[in-house]
Coordinates of C-alpha atoms in Angstrom, one line a residue:
X6 CA -0.1 30.8 20.9
X7 CA -3.5 29.3 20.0
X8 CA -6.4 29.4 22.5
X9 CA -8.0 26.1 23.8
X10 CA -11.8 25.6 24.0
X11 CA -13.3 25.5 27.5
X12 CA -13.7 22.1 29.3
X13 CA -17.4 21.5 28.5
X14 CA -17.0 22.6 24.9
X15 CA -13.9 20.4 24.5
X16 CA -15.9 17.4 25.8
X17 CA -18.6 17.9 23.2
X18 CA -16.0 18.5 20.5
X19 CA -14.2 15.3 21.3
X20 CA -17.5 13.3 21.3
X21 CA -18.4 14.8 17.9
X22 CA -14.9 14.0 16.5
X23 CA -15.2 10.4 17.8
X24 CA -18.6 10.1 16.0
X25 CA -17.1 11.4 12.8
X26 CA -14.2 9.0 13.1
X27 CA -16.7 6.2 13.6
X28 CA -18.6 7.3 10.5
X29 CA -15.4 7.1 8.6
X30 CA -14.6 3.7 9.9
X31 CA -18.0 2.4 8.7
X32 CA -18.3 4.5 5.5
X33 CA -18.5 1.3 3.6
X34 CA -21.9 0.8 5.3
X35 CA -23.9 3.8 4.2
X36 CA -26.8 3.5 6.7
X37 CA -24.6 3.1 9.7
X38 CA -22.3 5.9 8.5
X39 CA -25.3 8.2 8.2
X40 CA -26.4 7.5 11.8
X41 CA -22.9 8.3 13.1
X42 CA -22.6 11.5 11.0
X43 CA -26.0 12.8 12.2
X44 CA -25.0 12.2 15.8
X45 CA -21.7 14.0 15.2
X46 CA -23.6 17.0 13.6
X47 CA -25.9 17.2 16.6
X48 CA -23.0 17.2 19.1
X49 CA -21.0 19.7 17.0
X50 CA -24.0 22.1 16.8
X51 CA -24.5 21.8 20.6
X52 CA -20.8 22.7 21.1
X53 CA -21.2 25.6 18.7
X54 CA -24.2 27.0 20.6
X55 CA -22.4 26.6 24.0
X56 CA -19.2 28.2 22.8
X57 CA -21.0 31.2 21.4
X58 CA -22.9 31.7 24.7
X59 CA -19.6 31.5 26.6
X60 CA -17.7 33.8 24.2
X61 CA -15.4 30.9 23.5
X62 CA -13.8 31.8 20.2
X63 CA -11.6 28.7 20.0
X64 CA -14.6 26.5 20.6
X65 CA -16.7 28.4 18.0
X66 CA -14.1 27.8 15.2
X67 CA -13.5 24.2 16.1
X68 CA -17.2 23.4 16.3
X69 CA -17.8 25.1 12.9
X70 CA -15.1 23.0 11.4
X71 CA -16.8 19.8 12.8
X72 CA -20.2 20.9 11.5
X73 CA -18.8 21.3 8.0
X74 CA -17.2 17.9 8.2
X75 CA -20.4 16.3 9.4
X76 CA -22.3 18.0 6.6
X77 CA -19.8 16.6 4.1
X78 CA -20.2 13.1 5.5
X79 CA -24.0 13.5 5.0
X80 CA -23.6 14.7 1.4
X81 CA -24.6 18.3 2.0
X82 CA -21.5 19.7 0.2
X83 CA -23.1 23.0 -1.0
X84 CA -24.1 24.1 2.5
X85 CA -20.9 22.9 4.0
X86 CA -18.8 25.0 1.5
X87 CA -21.1 28.0 2.0
X88 CA -20.7 27.8 5.8
X89 CA -16.9 27.4 5.6
X90 CA -16.4 30.4 3.3
X91 CA -18.7 32.6 5.3
X92 CA -16.9 31.7 8.6
X93 CA -13.5 32.3 6.9
X94 CA -14.7 35.8 5.8
X95 CA -15.8 36.5 9.4
X96 CA -12.4 35.4 10.8
X97 CA -10.5 37.5 8.2
X98 CA -12.7 40.5 9.0
X99 CA -12.0 40.1 12.7
X100 CA -8.3 39.5 12.0
X101 CA -8.7 36.3 14.0
X102 CA -5.6 34.3 12.9
X103 CA -6.7 31.1 14.7
X104 CA -10.2 31.2 13.2
X105 CA -8.8 31.8 9.7
X106 CA -6.4 28.8 10.0
X107 CA -9.2 26.5 11.0
X108 CA -11.6 27.7 8.4
X109 CA -9.0 27.5 5.6
X110 CA -8.7 23.8 6.3
X111 CA -12.5 23.5 6.4
X112 CA -12.8 25.3 3.1
X113 CA -10.1 23.0 1.6
X114 CA -12.1 19.9 2.6
X115 CA -15.2 21.3 1.0
X116 CA -13.4 22.3 -2.2
X117 CA -12.0 18.8 -2.4
X118 CA -15.5 17.3 -2.0
X119 CA -16.5 19.4 -5.0
X120 CA -13.4 18.0 -6.8
X121 CA -11.7 21.3 -7.0
X122 CA -8.4 19.8 -5.9
X123 CA -6.1 22.7 -7.0
X124 CA -8.2 25.2 -5.0
X125 CA -8.4 22.8 -2.1
X126 CA -4.6 22.3 -2.1
X127 CA -4.0 26.1 -2.1
X128 CA -6.4 26.7 0.8
X129 CA -5.0 23.7 2.7
X130 CA -1.4 25.0 2.2
X131 CA -2.3 28.4 3.6
X132 CA -4.2 26.9 6.5
X133 CA -1.4 24.5 7.4
X134 CA 1.2 27.3 7.2
X135 CA -0.9 29.5 9.5
X136 CA -1.5 26.5 11.9
X137 CA 2.3 26.0 12.0
X138 CA 3.0 29.6 12.9
X139 CA 0.4 29.4 15.7
X140 CA 1.7 26.1 17.0
X141 CA -1.6 24.4 16.3
X142 CA -0.1 21.0 15.8
X143 CA -3.3 18.9 15.6
X144 CA -4.8 21.2 13.0
X145 CA -1.5 21.3 11.0
X146 CA -1.2 17.6 11.1
X147 CA -4.9 17.1 10.1
X148 CA -4.5 19.5 7.2
X149 CA -1.5 17.6 5.9
X150 CA -2.8 14.0 6.0
X151 CA -6.5 14.5 5.6
X152 CA -6.6 17.2 3.0
X153 CA -3.2 17.9 1.3
X154 CA -2.3 14.2 1.0
X155 CA -5.7 13.5 -0.6
X156 CA -5.4 16.4 -3.1
X157 CA -1.9 15.4 -4.2
X158 CA -2.7 11.7 -4.6
X159 CA -5.8 12.5 -6.6
X160 CA -3.8 14.7 -8.9
X161 CA -1.1 12.0 -9.3
X162 CA 1.5 14.0 -7.4
X163 CA 2.8 11.1 -5.3
X164 CA 6.1 12.7 -4.2
X165 CA 4.2 15.7 -2.9
X166 CA 1.7 13.4 -1.1
X167 CA 4.6 11.6 0.5
X168 CA 6.1 14.8 1.7
X169 CA 2.8 15.9 3.2
X170 CA 2.4 12.5 5.0
X171 CA 6.0 12.6 6.4
X172 CA 5.5 16.2 7.6
X173 CA 2.3 15.1 9.3
X174 CA 4.2 12.4 11.1
X175 CA 6.8 15.0 12.2
X176 CA 3.9 17.1 13.7
X177 CA 2.9 14.3 16.0
X178 CA 6.2 14.4 17.9
X179 CA 5.1 17.7 19.5
X180 CA 1.7 16.6 20.6
X181 CA 0.3 15.4 23.9
X182 CA 0.1 11.6 24.2
X183 CA -3.7 11.3 23.6
X184 CA -3.5 13.5 20.4
X185 CA -0.4 11.8 19.3
X186 CA -2.0 8.3 19.5
X187 CA -5.0 9.4 17.4
X188 CA -3.1 11.3 14.8
X189 CA -0.3 8.7 14.4
X190 CA -2.9 6.0 13.7
X191 CA -4.4 8.2 10.9
X192 CA -1.1 9.2 9.5
X193 CA 0.2 5.6 9.4
X194 CA -2.7 4.8 7.1
X195 CA -1.6 7.4 4.5
X196 CA 2.0 6.5 4.8
X197 CA 1.3 2.9 3.7
X198 CA 0.7 4.2 0.2
X199 CA 4.0 6.1 -0.1
X200 CA 6.5 4.8 2.5
X201 CA 6.1 1.4 4.3
X202 CA 9.0 2.0 6.6
X203 CA 7.6 5.3 7.8
X204 CA 4.1 3.7 8.1
X205 CA 5.6 1.0 10.3
X206 CA 7.3 3.6 12.5
X207 CA 4.2 5.7 12.8
X208 CA 2.0 2.7 13.7
X209 CA 4.5 1.7 16.4
X210 CA 4.3 5.3 17.8
X211 CA 0.5 5.0 17.9
X212 CA 0.7 1.7 19.6
X213 CA 3.0 2.9 22.4
X214 CA 0.8 6.0 22.9
X215 CA -2.4 4.0 23.1
X216 CA -0.8 1.5 25.5
X217 CA 0.4 4.3 27.8
X218 CA -3.1 5.8 27.8
X219 CA -4.6 2.4 28.7
X220 CA -6.8 2.5 25.6
X221 CA -7.3 -1.2 24.7
X222 CA -9.4 -0.5 21.6
X223 CA -6.9 2.1 20.3
X224 CA -4.1 -0.4 21.0
X225 CA -5.8 -3.1 19.0
X226 CA -6.3 -0.7 16.1
X227 CA -2.6 0.3 16.2
X228 CA -1.6 -3.4 16.3
X229 CA -3.7 -4.1 13.2
X230 CA -2.3 -1.0 11.4
X231 CA 1.3 -2.2 12.2
X232 CA 0.5 -5.7 11.0
X233 CA -0.9 -4.3 7.8
X234 CA 2.3 -2.3 7.2
X235 CA 4.4 -5.4 7.7
X236 CA 2.2 -7.5 5.4
X237 CA 2.5 -4.9 2.6
X238 CA 6.2 -5.3 2.7
X239 CA 6.0 -9.1 2.8
X240 CA 7.2 -9.5 6.4
X241 CA 4.6 -12.2 7.2
X242 CA 6.3 -13.8 10.2
X243 CA 6.9 -10.4 11.8
X244 CA 3.3 -9.4 11.2
X245 CA 1.9 -12.4 12.9
X246 CA 2.6 -11.1 16.5
X247 CA 0.7 -7.8 16.2
X248 CA -1.9 -9.5 14.1
X249 CA -2.7 -12.0 16.8
X250 CA -2.7 -9.2 19.4
X251 CA -5.2 -7.3 17.3
X252 CA -7.3 -10.4 17.0
X253 CA -7.7 -10.6 20.7
X254 CA -10.0 -7.6 20.6
X255 CA -12.3 -9.6 18.2
X256 CA -12.4 -6.9 15.5
X257 CA -12.8 -7.7 11.9
X258 CA -9.7 -5.8 11.1
X259 CA -7.7 -8.0 13.5
X260 CA -9.2 -11.1 11.9
X261 CA -8.3 -9.9 8.4
X262 CA -4.6 -9.1 9.2
X263 CA -4.2 -12.3 11.2
X264 CA -5.6 -14.5 8.3
X265 CA -3.3 -12.9 5.8
X266 CA -0.3 -13.2 8.1
X267 CA -1.0 -16.9 8.6
X268 CA -1.4 -17.5 4.9
X269 CA 1.9 -15.6 4.3
X270 CA 3.6 -17.9 6.8
X271 CA 2.2 -21.0 5.1
X272 CA -0.1 -21.8 8.0
X273 CA -3.1 -22.5 5.8
X274 CA -5.0 -24.9 8.0
X275 CA -4.9 -22.5 11.0
X276 CA -6.2 -19.7 8.7
X277 CA -9.0 -21.9 7.4
X278 CA -10.0 -23.0 10.9
X279 CA -10.0 -19.4 12.2
X280 CA -12.1 -18.1 9.3
X281 CA -14.5 -21.1 9.3
X282 CA -15.2 -20.6 13.0
X283 CA -15.9 -16.9 12.5
X284 CA -18.1 -17.6 9.5
X285 CA -20.2 -20.1 11.5
X286 CA -20.5 -17.5 14.3
X287 CA -21.8 -14.8 11.9
X288 CA -24.2 -17.2 10.1
X289 CA -25.6 -18.4 13.4
X290 CA -26.3 -14.8 14.4
X291 CA -27.8 -14.0 11.0
X292 CA -25.1 -11.4 10.3
X293 CA -25.0 -11.4 6.5
X294 CA -22.5 -8.6 6.3
X295 CA -20.1 -10.2 8.7
X296 CA -20.5 -13.6 6.9
X297 CA -19.8 -12.0 3.5
X298 CA -16.6 -10.3 4.9
X299 CA -15.3 -13.6 6.4
X300 CA -16.2 -15.4 3.2
X301 CA -13.7 -13.3 1.3
X302 CA -11.0 -14.3 3.8
X303 CA -11.9 -17.9 3.7
X304 CA -11.7 -17.8 -0.1
X305 CA -8.1 -16.5 0.2
X306 CA -7.3 -19.5 2.4
X307 CA -9.0 -22.0 0.0
X308 CA -7.0 -20.4 -2.9
X309 CA -3.8 -20.7 -0.9
X310 CA -4.6 -24.4 -0.5
X311 CA -4.7 -24.7 -4.3
X312 CA -8.4 -24.9 -4.9
X313 CA -8.7 -21.8 -7.0
X314 CA -12.0 -22.9 -8.7
X315 CA -13.7 -23.2 -5.3
X316 CA -12.3 -19.9 -4.1
X317 CA -13.6 -18.1 -7.2
X318 CA -17.0 -19.7 -6.7
X319 CA -17.2 -18.5 -3.1
X320 CA -16.2 -15.0 -4.2
X321 CA -18.7 -14.9 -7.1
X322 CA -21.4 -16.0 -4.8
X323 CA -20.6 -13.3 -2.3
X324 CA -20.5 -10.7 -5.1
X325 CA -23.8 -11.8 -6.5
X326 CA -25.6 -11.3 -3.1
X327 CA -26.8 -7.9 -2.0
X328 CA -23.8 -6.7 0.0
X329 CA -24.5 -3.7 2.3
X330 CA -20.7 -3.1 2.6
X331 CA -18.9 -1.3 -0.2
X332 CA -15.6 -2.4 1.4
X333 CA -16.5 -6.1 1.3
X334 CA -17.6 -5.7 -2.3
X335 CA -14.3 -4.0 -3.2
X336 CA -12.1 -6.6 -1.4
X337 CA -14.1 -9.5 -2.9
X338 CA -13.7 -8.0 -6.4
X339 CA -10.0 -7.5 -5.9
X340 CA -9.4 -11.0 -4.6
X341 CA -11.4 -12.5 -7.5
X342 CA -9.3 -10.4 -10.0
X343 CA -6.1 -11.9 -8.6
X344 CA -7.4 -15.4 -8.9
X345 CA -8.6 -14.8 -12.4
X346 CA -5.1 -13.4 -13.2
X347 CA -3.5 -16.6 -11.9
X348 CA -5.8 -18.6 -14.2
X349 CA -4.8 -16.5 -17.2
X350 CA -8.3 -15.1 -17.6
X351 CA -7.1 -11.6 -18.4
X352 CA -10.4 -10.1 -19.7
X353 CA -12.4 -11.3 -16.6
X354 CA -9.5 -10.2 -14.3
X355 CA -9.5 -6.7 -15.8
X356 CA -13.2 -6.3 -15.4
X357 CA -13.1 -7.3 -11.7
X358 CA -10.1 -5.2 -10.9
X359 CA -11.8 -2.1 -12.4
X360 CA -14.9 -2.8 -10.3
X361 CA -12.7 -3.0 -7.2
X362 CA -11.0 0.3 -8.2
X363 CA -14.3 2.1 -8.5
X364 CA -15.5 0.7 -5.2
X365 CA -12.3 1.6 -3.3
X366 CA -12.2 5.2 -4.7
X367 CA -15.2 6.8 -2.9
X368 CA -14.2 5.5 0.6
X369 CA -11.4 6.5 -0.1
X370 CA -9.0 3.5 0.4
X371 CA -5.7 4.5 -1.1
X372 CA -4.1 1.1 -0.4
X373 CA -7.0 -0.7 -2.0
X374 CA -6.8 1.6 -5.0
X375 CA -3.1 0.9 -5.3
X376 CA -3.6 -2.9 -5.2
X377 CA -6.4 -2.7 -7.8
X378 CA -4.2 -0.5 -10.1
X379 CA -1.4 -3.0 -9.7
X380 CA -3.6 -5.8 -11.0
X381 CA -4.8 -3.7 -13.9
X382 CA -1.2 -2.7 -14.8
X383 CA -0.2 -6.4 -14.6
X384 CA -3.0 -7.3 -17.1
X385 CA -1.7 -4.7 -19.6
X386 CA 1.9 -5.8 -19.1
X387 CA 0.9 -9.4 -19.8
X388 CA -0.9 -8.3 -22.9
X389 CA 2.2 -6.5 -24.1
X390 CA 0.3 -3.2 -23.8
X391 CA 2.1 -1.4 -20.9
X392 CA 1.3 2.0 -22.4
X393 CA -2.3 1.4 -21.3
X394 CA -1.5 0.7 -17.7
X395 CA -2.6 3.3 -15.1
X396 CA 0.7 3.0 -13.3
X397 CA 2.8 3.5 -16.4
X398 CA 3.9 7.2 -15.9
X399 CA 5.0 6.4 -12.4
X400 CA 6.8 3.2 -13.5
X401 CA 8.8 5.1 -16.1
X402 CA 9.8 7.8 -13.6
X403 CA 10.8 5.2 -10.9
X404 CA 12.8 3.2 -13.4
X405 CA 14.7 6.3 -14.4
X406 CA 15.2 7.1 -10.8
X407 CA 16.7 3.7 -10.3
X408 CA 19.1 4.1 -13.2
X409 CA 20.1 7.5 -11.9
X410 CA 20.8 6.2 -8.4
X411 CA 22.9 3.4 -9.9
X412 CA 25.1 5.9 -11.6
X413 CA 25.4 8.0 -8.4
X414 CA 25.7 4.9 -6.2
X415 CA 22.9 6.2 -4.0
X416 CA 21.8 2.9 -2.4
X417 CA 19.0 4.5 -0.3
X418 CA 17.4 6.2 -3.4
X419 CA 17.7 3.0 -5.4
X420 CA 16.1 0.8 -2.7
X421 CA 13.2 3.3 -2.3
X422 CA 12.5 3.5 -6.0
X423 CA 12.8 -0.2 -6.5
X424 CA 10.4 -0.9 -3.6
X425 CA 7.9 1.6 -5.1
X426 CA 8.3 0.2 -8.6
X427 CA 7.7 -3.3 -7.3
X428 CA 4.3 -2.3 -5.9
X429 CA 3.0 -0.9 -9.3
X430 CA 2.2 -4.4 -10.6
X431 CA 2.2 -8.0 -9.3
X432 CA 5.3 -9.2 -11.1
X433 CA 6.1 -7.0 -14.1
X434 CA 5.9 -3.2 -13.9
X435 CA 4.4 -1.6 -17.0
X436 CA 7.6 -1.0 -19.0
X437 CA 8.2 -2.4 -22.5
X438 CA 11.3 -4.5 -23.2
X439 CA 12.6 -1.6 -25.3
X440 CA 12.1 0.9 -22.5
X441 CA 13.8 -1.4 -20.0
X442 CA 16.7 -1.9 -22.3
X443 CA 17.0 1.8 -23.0
X444 CA 16.9 2.8 -19.3
X445 CA 19.0 0.0 -17.8
X446 CA 21.3 -1.3 -20.5
X447 CA 22.3 2.2 -21.5
X448 CA 23.4 2.7 -17.9
X449 CA 25.1 -0.7 -17.9
X450 CA 27.2 0.2 -20.9
X451 CA 28.5 3.2 -19.1
X452 CA 28.9 1.4 -15.8
X453 CA 30.3 -2.1 -15.9
X454 CA 29.8 -2.7 -12.2
X455 CA 26.1 -1.9 -12.4
X456 CA 24.9 -5.5 -11.7
X457 CA 27.0 -5.8 -8.6
X458 CA 25.4 -2.6 -7.2
X459 CA 21.9 -3.9 -8.1
X460 CA 22.4 -7.2 -6.5
X461 CA 23.8 -5.6 -3.4
X462 CA 21.0 -3.1 -3.0
X463 CA 17.9 -4.8 -4.4
X464 CA 15.2 -4.7 -1.7
X465 CA 14.7 -8.1 -0.3
X466 CA 11.3 -9.7 -0.5
X467 CA 10.3 -11.8 2.5
X468 CA 9.6 -15.3 1.3
X469 CA 10.4 -14.6 -2.4
X470 CA 13.3 -13.9 -4.6
X471 CA 14.8 -10.5 -4.6
X472 CA 14.1 -8.4 -7.7
X473 CA 17.2 -7.4 -9.6
X474 CA 15.8 -5.1 -12.3
X475 CA 12.4 -4.0 -13.2
X476 CA 10.3 -7.2 -12.8
X477 CA 13.2 -9.5 -12.9
X478 CA 15.0 -11.9 -10.4
X479 CA 18.2 -13.9 -10.2
X480 CA 17.8 -17.6 -9.3
X481 CA 21.0 -19.4 -8.3
X482 CA 21.4 -23.0 -9.6
X483 CA 23.4 -25.7 -7.8
X484 CA 25.9 -26.7 -10.5
X485 CA 26.1 -30.3 -9.3
X486 CA 22.4 -30.7 -10.2
X487 CA 22.8 -30.1 -13.9
X488 CA 25.9 -32.3 -14.1
X489 CA 24.0 -35.1 -12.5
X490 CA 21.2 -34.4 -15.0
X491 CA 23.7 -34.7 -17.9
X492 CA 25.0 -38.0 -16.4
X493 CA 21.5 -39.4 -16.1
X494 CA 21.1 -38.5 -19.8
X495 CA 24.1 -40.6 -20.7
X496 CA 26.6 -37.7 -21.0
X497 CA 29.7 -38.1 -18.9
X498 CA 31.8 -35.0 -18.3
X499 CA 35.3 -35.4 -16.9
X500 CA 36.9 -32.9 -14.5
X501 CA 38.5 -30.9 -17.3
X502 CA 35.1 -30.1 -18.8
X503 CA 33.3 -29.2 -15.6
X504 CA 34.1 -25.6 -16.1
X505 CA 31.0 -23.9 -14.6
X506 CA 31.9 -22.5 -11.2
X507 CA 28.6 -20.8 -10.6
X508 CA 25.3 -20.4 -12.6
X509 CA 22.5 -17.9 -12.3
X510 CA 19.2 -17.8 -14.2
X511 CA 17.7 -14.3 -14.9
X512 CA 14.1 -14.3 -15.8
X513 CA 10.9 -12.3 -15.4
X514 CA 8.2 -13.7 -13.1
X515 CA 5.5 -12.5 -15.4
X516 CA 4.0 -15.0 -17.9
X517 CA 3.1 -14.0 -21.4
X518 CA 5.4 -10.9 -21.3
X519 CA 7.7 -10.2 -24.3
X520 CA 10.9 -10.8 -22.3
X521 CA 13.8 -13.1 -22.5
X522 CA 15.5 -15.5 -20.1
X523 CA 19.2 -15.3 -19.7
X524 CA 21.9 -17.5 -18.0
X525 CA 24.9 -16.0 -16.4
X526 CA 27.8 -18.1 -15.3
X527 CA 31.3 -17.9 -13.9
X528 CA 33.8 -20.3 -15.6
X529 CA 36.9 -21.8 -14.0
X530 CA 38.9 -23.5 -16.8
X531 CA 41.9 -25.7 -16.5
X532 CA 45.1 -24.6 -18.4
X533 CA 46.0 -28.1 -19.6
X534 CA 45.1 -29.0 -23.1
X535 CA 45.8 -31.9 -25.5
X536 CA 47.6 -31.4 -28.7
X537 CA 44.4 -31.6 -30.8
X538 CA 42.8 -28.9 -28.6
X539 CA 45.7 -26.4 -29.2
X540 CA 44.7 -26.1 -32.8
X541 CA 41.5 -24.2 -31.9
X542 CA 41.3 -20.5 -31.3
X543 CA 39.6 -21.0 -27.9
X544 CA 39.5 -23.8 -25.4
X545 CA 36.7 -26.2 -26.3
X546 CA 35.5 -26.3 -22.8
X547 CA 34.4 -22.6 -23.0
X548 CA 31.7 -23.5 -25.5
X549 CA 30.9 -26.7 -23.7
X550 CA 30.5 -24.8 -20.4
X551 CA 28.3 -22.2 -22.1
X552 CA 25.9 -25.0 -23.2
X553 CA 26.0 -26.4 -19.7
X554 CA 25.2 -23.1 -18.0
X555 CA 22.2 -22.7 -20.3
X556 CA 20.5 -25.3 -18.1
X557 CA 20.3 -22.6 -15.5
X558 CA 17.4 -21.1 -17.5
X559 CA 15.4 -24.4 -17.2
X560 CA 15.9 -24.4 -13.5
X561 CA 14.5 -20.9 -12.9

């Protein structure tokens, strides 16, 4: 069983950890982040000196870890690594298992900062395993979500990253309530990249824990995290409640999720009023950074209203000013790229999306990176160059997983793969038409009931049509509508030639993609036929109904 630091040392360690967390929260504002990191370093060094004086080994190792983290935040990577490796050697020489576990995690963080991700992953795995054996749940959890997850994601090992995040979530179940609240909030952020359902569950656990602790700020942060998870899966109406709760604490995060939830619910006027009021407040107080952040949100509301040109102008003005927040710059660039994509300005869109990607990366903001990569992949798909898309390898693997799950009738695996594939681009994952046909049509030839399985298990999108295949959707057409259309055009069909019982249009949502639109219909034909019709090999109404059902394409 691991030892705990003494009360006074623990108090200093908690204060240093809070400062490091604050530095991470404002890492997009370098000057403010530096101040928080220096304060954290001072507190950690004080805890280190006190723990040595009191022969508090647990406090010594924990404070050393915090010192290395603070040095990394301040950019002193070389000395941080040197300190971590020297301390690890001391722990090994003294056969101190607890100290070795802590310093292996510290070494892993330092190696990752030097971009030695393989070495970092090895050290982190060793440290996590030792922490598990010693029942050091907080350290085990931290090593999984803060180090291993980062290493795996950077190396493109998404499945391994997901396993690390899920395991970190499991670790929180054995923690005390205060630790659980803090770690669940952090783990939820990583799970949003790999599993939205788990991220939602984790954010709810954090919310309940903070509420039980009476921590209003923590509760607001958890409400915002929960709202973001719901927004990412398109559950705008459901996200509105936690978003409004987060907004009550008057945080920028609460404002952001609330505006996006309102826009998703179609409440554009309320979103505009909310952002305009905040913008006026920031401008009156001379807060340029806050004003720039709210301008990005206001631009989203203006774009939702249909004035894309004005929204783009607002974003370009914000980007041309000297922003002291890397996060605001990244989000403004991402928002601009999406609007440029809507206007069909692919070159300009690609440039902005790449700028957003480069800005999100050092924070790191994995959700932001994922969105930027989705836009970039969408551009290449629309150019008929899916092989250049950054998400292409993952798209091919997920499409193959979907086809495999169809054959095995594994609904859960199909839904998971389809949801992940859908997040790789805005409307059309980076798969060529030939690849799509090879993967899905080959499976369809072997499995005649494939489409029934797909329709039954396609993950529903809130407020939009459900995807049926890679980047495709079925749109039902009311059959009376096209009969009325024929009648208005001077064509009158009698009952015997109204053979279309149901019609569906199947089309890709992407524009400019080399894909085809199809119509599927169910015919219900009468058996009666006149003498002249009996001379034909097939009932004439079959061809006639086929022509009628083709109008389903025009209605999609």
